[in-house]
XYZ file of C-alpha atoms in Angstrom:
323
model
C 15.387 -103.683 -220.224
C 17.836 -104.941 -217.585
C 16.186 -106.590 -214.573
C 18.103 -106.758 -211.300
C 18.441 -110.160 -209.732
C 17.259 -110.476 -206.129
C 20.878 -110.492 -204.941
C 21.820 -107.386 -206.935
C 18.697 -105.601 -205.775
C 19.475 -106.462 -202.149
C 23.060 -105.216 -202.504
C 21.884 -101.947 -204.037
C 19.327 -101.393 -201.286
C 21.987 -101.985 -198.638
C 24.326 -99.555 -200.398
C 21.588 -96.917 -200.535
C 20.909 -97.240 -196.803
C 24.606 -97.132 -195.948
C 25.168 -94.076 -198.146
C 22.643 -92.194 -196.029
C 24.250 -93.381 -192.785
C 27.706 -92.324 -193.916
C 26.325 -88.996 -195.144
C 24.923 -88.307 -191.671
C 28.097 -89.415 -189.871
C 30.834 -87.195 -188.469
C 34.423 -87.583 -187.283
C 35.736 -87.096 -183.750
C 39.273 -85.932 -182.988
C 41.654 -87.495 -180.468
C 44.598 -85.276 -179.580
C 47.732 -86.156 -177.639
C 50.660 -86.882 -179.942
C 53.185 -84.080 -180.398
C 54.113 -84.943 -183.990
C 52.363 -86.620 -186.899
C 50.872 -90.076 -186.509
C 52.152 -92.853 -188.778
C 49.995 -95.796 -187.712
C 46.673 -96.709 -186.081
C 45.085 -100.046 -185.176
C 42.183 -101.482 -183.158
C 42.548 -104.332 -180.702
C 40.527 -107.487 -181.306
C 37.424 -106.470 -179.334
C 37.404 -102.867 -180.554
C 37.543 -101.327 -177.080
C 41.005 -99.851 -177.603
C 42.697 -98.000 -180.435
C 46.481 -97.725 -180.611
C 48.493 -95.092 -182.457
C 52.193 -94.627 -183.192
C 53.920 -91.337 -183.902
C 57.056 -89.584 -185.056
C 57.217 -88.260 -181.457
C 58.714 -91.672 -180.430
C 55.602 -92.767 -178.533
C 52.617 -95.019 -178.949
C 49.287 -94.292 -177.313
C 46.371 -96.518 -176.417
C 42.983 -94.821 -176.446
C 39.992 -96.134 -174.526
C 37.400 -95.228 -177.130
C 34.390 -96.501 -175.190
C 34.871 -94.120 -172.270
C 35.172 -90.734 -173.915
C 36.504 -88.699 -176.814
C 38.834 -86.848 -174.462
C 42.625 -87.056 -174.740
C 42.635 -87.894 -171.013
C 41.365 -91.382 -171.798
C 44.617 -92.591 -173.291
C 47.850 -94.025 -171.977
C 51.240 -93.097 -173.374
C 53.743 -95.859 -174.117
C 57.275 -94.493 -173.790
C 60.568 -96.222 -174.471
C 61.345 -95.990 -178.164
C 64.111 -93.594 -179.200
C 62.868 -93.287 -182.779
C 59.676 -92.867 -184.748
C 56.992 -95.517 -184.142
C 56.137 -96.327 -187.736
C 53.836 -99.320 -187.482
C 52.026 -101.369 -184.860
C 49.862 -104.458 -184.533
C 47.740 -106.074 -181.824
C 47.904 -109.699 -180.732
C 44.973 -111.341 -182.596
C 44.482 -113.795 -179.706
C 44.669 -111.351 -176.778
C 42.998 -107.953 -176.383
C 45.737 -106.316 -174.314
C 49.043 -107.089 -176.060
C 50.480 -104.677 -178.601
C 53.649 -104.703 -180.717
C 55.356 -101.582 -182.075
C 57.993 -101.301 -184.800
C 60.378 -98.358 -184.618
C 63.147 -96.618 -186.502
C 65.282 -97.172 -183.376
C 65.918 -100.774 -184.581
C 63.731 -102.392 -181.949
C 60.366 -104.071 -181.647
C 58.597 -103.586 -178.330
C 55.838 -105.743 -176.878
C 53.472 -103.937 -174.505
C 50.789 -104.869 -172.000
C 48.262 -102.097 -172.560
C 46.577 -102.663 -169.177
C 49.668 -101.540 -167.263
C 51.241 -99.345 -169.968
C 54.246 -101.597 -169.523
C 56.860 -102.779 -172.007
C 57.078 -106.550 -171.600
C 60.033 -106.994 -173.939
C 62.272 -105.082 -176.342
C 63.769 -107.058 -179.239
C 66.698 -105.625 -181.212
C 66.625 -105.962 -184.993
C 69.144 -105.353 -187.763
C 67.652 -102.165 -189.199
C 65.117 -99.350 -188.984
C 61.749 -101.086 -188.783
C 58.903 -99.953 -191.017
C 56.345 -102.782 -191.050
C 55.066 -105.401 -188.638
C 52.392 -108.095 -188.393
C 51.316 -110.761 -185.908
C 50.660 -114.366 -186.937
C 47.012 -115.504 -186.693
C 47.819 -117.941 -183.866
C 49.561 -115.201 -181.857
C 52.821 -117.149 -181.606
C 55.058 -115.115 -183.922
C 55.648 -111.576 -185.116
C 57.194 -110.598 -188.440
C 58.960 -107.260 -188.755
C 60.449 -105.680 -191.872
C 63.107 -102.989 -192.039
C 64.354 -100.389 -194.508
C 66.992 -102.828 -195.777
C 64.165 -105.168 -196.886
C 65.009 -107.827 -194.321
C 62.114 -109.563 -192.576
C 62.750 -110.977 -189.101
C 60.473 -113.551 -187.461
C 60.178 -113.350 -183.673
C 58.992 -116.194 -181.426
C 56.676 -114.631 -178.829
C 57.359 -117.376 -176.280
C 61.111 -116.703 -176.193
C 61.249 -113.162 -177.676
C 64.034 -114.393 -179.961
C 64.451 -113.936 -183.707
C 64.058 -117.464 -185.097
C 64.362 -116.731 -188.820
C 65.230 -113.929 -191.223
C 64.604 -113.390 -194.911
C 66.716 -110.952 -196.875
C 64.981 -109.755 -200.010
C 66.526 -108.481 -203.227
C 63.452 -106.364 -203.909
C 61.929 -103.461 -201.992
C 59.409 -104.795 -199.464
C 56.584 -102.454 -198.489
C 54.014 -104.394 -196.481
C 53.789 -107.892 -195.039
C 51.067 -110.215 -193.758
C 50.207 -113.804 -193.028
C 47.039 -115.213 -194.562
C 44.286 -116.214 -192.120
C 45.403 -119.842 -192.137
C 48.959 -118.871 -191.218
C 50.446 -121.228 -193.827
C 51.291 -118.509 -196.357
C 53.149 -115.225 -196.033
C 52.438 -112.290 -198.355
C 54.455 -109.197 -199.167
C 54.095 -106.299 -201.588
C 57.087 -105.020 -203.520
C 58.614 -102.015 -205.206
C 58.227 -103.864 -208.512
C 54.451 -103.785 -208.197
C 54.258 -107.482 -207.331
C 52.540 -109.569 -204.685
C 54.977 -112.209 -203.452
C 53.400 -115.327 -201.934
C 55.639 -117.482 -199.731
C 55.039 -120.811 -198.042
C 55.217 -120.593 -194.262
C 57.342 -121.485 -192.366
C 59.738 -122.563 -195.162
C 59.532 -119.077 -196.821
C 59.886 -120.695 -200.245
C 58.277 -118.717 -203.043
C 54.940 -120.108 -204.197
C 53.932 -117.380 -206.608
C 54.853 -113.890 -207.788
C 51.992 -111.842 -209.226
C 52.454 -108.682 -211.259
C 49.670 -106.811 -209.501
C 50.405 -103.205 -210.483
C 52.423 -101.157 -212.960
C 54.184 -99.249 -210.168
C 55.314 -99.676 -206.569
C 52.809 -101.746 -204.546
C 52.593 -100.153 -201.104
C 49.889 -101.859 -199.069
C 47.813 -104.999 -198.701
C 44.941 -106.166 -196.542
C 42.857 -109.322 -196.241
C 39.068 -109.176 -196.225
C 37.827 -110.224 -192.736
C 35.515 -112.798 -194.348
C 38.447 -114.581 -195.985
C 37.349 -114.000 -199.582
C 39.630 -111.278 -200.899
C 43.019 -109.621 -200.768
C 43.280 -105.917 -201.594
C 46.432 -104.074 -202.679
C 47.178 -100.375 -203.103
C 49.792 -98.940 -205.449
C 51.678 -95.888 -206.648
C 49.726 -96.308 -209.905
C 46.789 -94.793 -207.903
C 44.752 -98.013 -208.123
C 43.415 -100.381 -205.491
C 43.097 -103.965 -206.757
C 40.832 -106.683 -205.377
C 42.014 -110.310 -205.631
C 40.216 -113.600 -205.138
C 42.066 -115.284 -202.288
C 41.630 -118.816 -203.687
C 43.174 -118.454 -207.143
C 44.700 -114.952 -206.791
C 42.951 -113.564 -209.850
C 42.114 -109.866 -210.019
C 38.380 -109.293 -209.678
C 38.262 -105.514 -210.036
C 40.144 -102.288 -209.493
C 39.073 -99.112 -207.720
C 40.234 -95.925 -209.423
C 38.824 -93.088 -207.335
C 42.175 -91.731 -206.132
C 44.579 -89.541 -208.085
C 47.741 -90.088 -206.032
C 49.728 -93.155 -204.868
C 47.636 -95.279 -202.509
C 49.156 -95.142 -199.021
C 46.688 -97.106 -196.912
C 43.650 -99.391 -197.282
C 41.228 -101.089 -194.875
C 38.215 -103.435 -195.098
C 35.146 -102.875 -192.929
C 34.424 -105.585 -190.339
C 31.811 -107.276 -192.555
C 33.903 -107.052 -195.727
C 31.255 -104.884 -197.413
C 33.336 -101.718 -197.782
C 36.914 -100.876 -198.633
C 38.466 -97.582 -197.570
C 41.520 -96.222 -199.374
C 43.541 -93.036 -199.023
C 46.523 -91.214 -200.452
C 47.682 -87.628 -200.862
C 44.220 -86.791 -202.180
C 42.377 -84.692 -199.650
C 39.711 -87.323 -199.074
C 39.293 -90.950 -198.040
C 37.396 -93.087 -200.531
C 34.888 -95.654 -199.252
C 33.656 -98.052 -201.935
C 31.437 -101.115 -201.960
C 33.536 -104.243 -202.406
C 31.058 -106.202 -204.553
C 30.075 -103.443 -206.984
C 33.082 -101.119 -206.865
C 30.725 -98.174 -206.385
C 31.936 -95.224 -204.334
C 29.545 -94.790 -201.393
C 31.224 -91.965 -199.476
C 34.142 -89.541 -199.343
C 35.605 -88.345 -196.046
C 37.152 -84.917 -196.510
C 40.710 -84.530 -195.147
C 43.089 -81.592 -194.818
C 46.292 -83.517 -195.587
C 47.705 -86.790 -196.917
C 46.714 -89.919 -194.985
C 49.238 -92.342 -193.456
C 47.099 -95.028 -191.847
C 43.495 -96.199 -191.512
C 41.710 -99.015 -189.690
C 38.063 -100.039 -189.522
C 36.667 -101.070 -186.136
C 36.331 -104.895 -185.815
C 32.547 -104.824 -185.294
C 31.221 -101.334 -186.164
C 31.252 -98.872 -189.038
C 33.878 -96.702 -187.336
C 36.987 -95.779 -189.323
C 40.093 -94.530 -187.496
C 42.516 -92.518 -189.608
C 45.587 -90.315 -189.245
C 47.873 -88.414 -191.562
C 50.128 -85.442 -192.086
C 48.830 -82.440 -190.182
C 49.155 -78.830 -191.346
C 50.758 -78.111 -187.974
C 53.799 -80.403 -187.741
C 53.859 -80.114 -183.948
C 50.646 -82.034 -183.485
C 49.370 -85.493 -184.254
C 45.635 -86.081 -184.407
C 43.692 -89.317 -184.713
C 40.189 -89.066 -186.121
C 37.397 -91.602 -186.037
C 34.626 -91.365 -188.630
C 31.201 -92.922 -188.184
C 29.603 -91.188 -185.216
C 26.067 -89.820 -185.470
C 25.973 -86.115 -186.193
């Protein structure tokens, strides 16, 4: 007979409790965008949620005040779809947006004001902020990554890639730069030299997304092969895969404590699985394919947005509220 160790027993008890909490949780809707939402993200203290849309705008929602659409500010200025955004990890009010209009805009969310607009060489599809808050990296459809100095708002370096680049991120230390590719690989670069350290064949098909565990233990990747893979951050070995989705994985997100990993695709649900065991703990039912998800930085609240049945609306939902 198999006997659980104390650690395994503790993990399973925590999972059981959390299953019940998720089962009793509901989603709230936040309406305001006029077309579908491509990206969502929380600021560092979790008091604000930002969203970017095909309607050329970003919005910042004050989640703590109310669930009403009136508690948001609209950030206007882009002339193309706002496809990805990121918050300054060192400051709760600064936001960067990447747009198809070939610009990156930096915003002060307190005043709904654009601080700076930086022109880039192509239609921008991914963006990330360095852990020290001093630089932003932005990638475009031509697979060129531009590095912007936040002090001068100038592009200080560019990297043109021969492979399709889908998502980009610094590690927590800021000394390595990661990207996922159309070849199914994870490319690891030294930073700031951008010399290749390692190329890992992570998936058998296009690798779309990556995210670091907030506790600094793991890296997760999502692929067109329908799998989510979990990697040890020290030696970059694959620990396990999550196979609960049936369509290409579009978006992934770790919970604030690193206990749970959410993943979504064109399946009409969001999968939430335990990181240590791989067990599915909950499914959030959806009515369309998901584009973006983000866990709150200190609570079990998951913001998500996707393709709506009505193309003239864009809705953000947040799961985790008591029913």
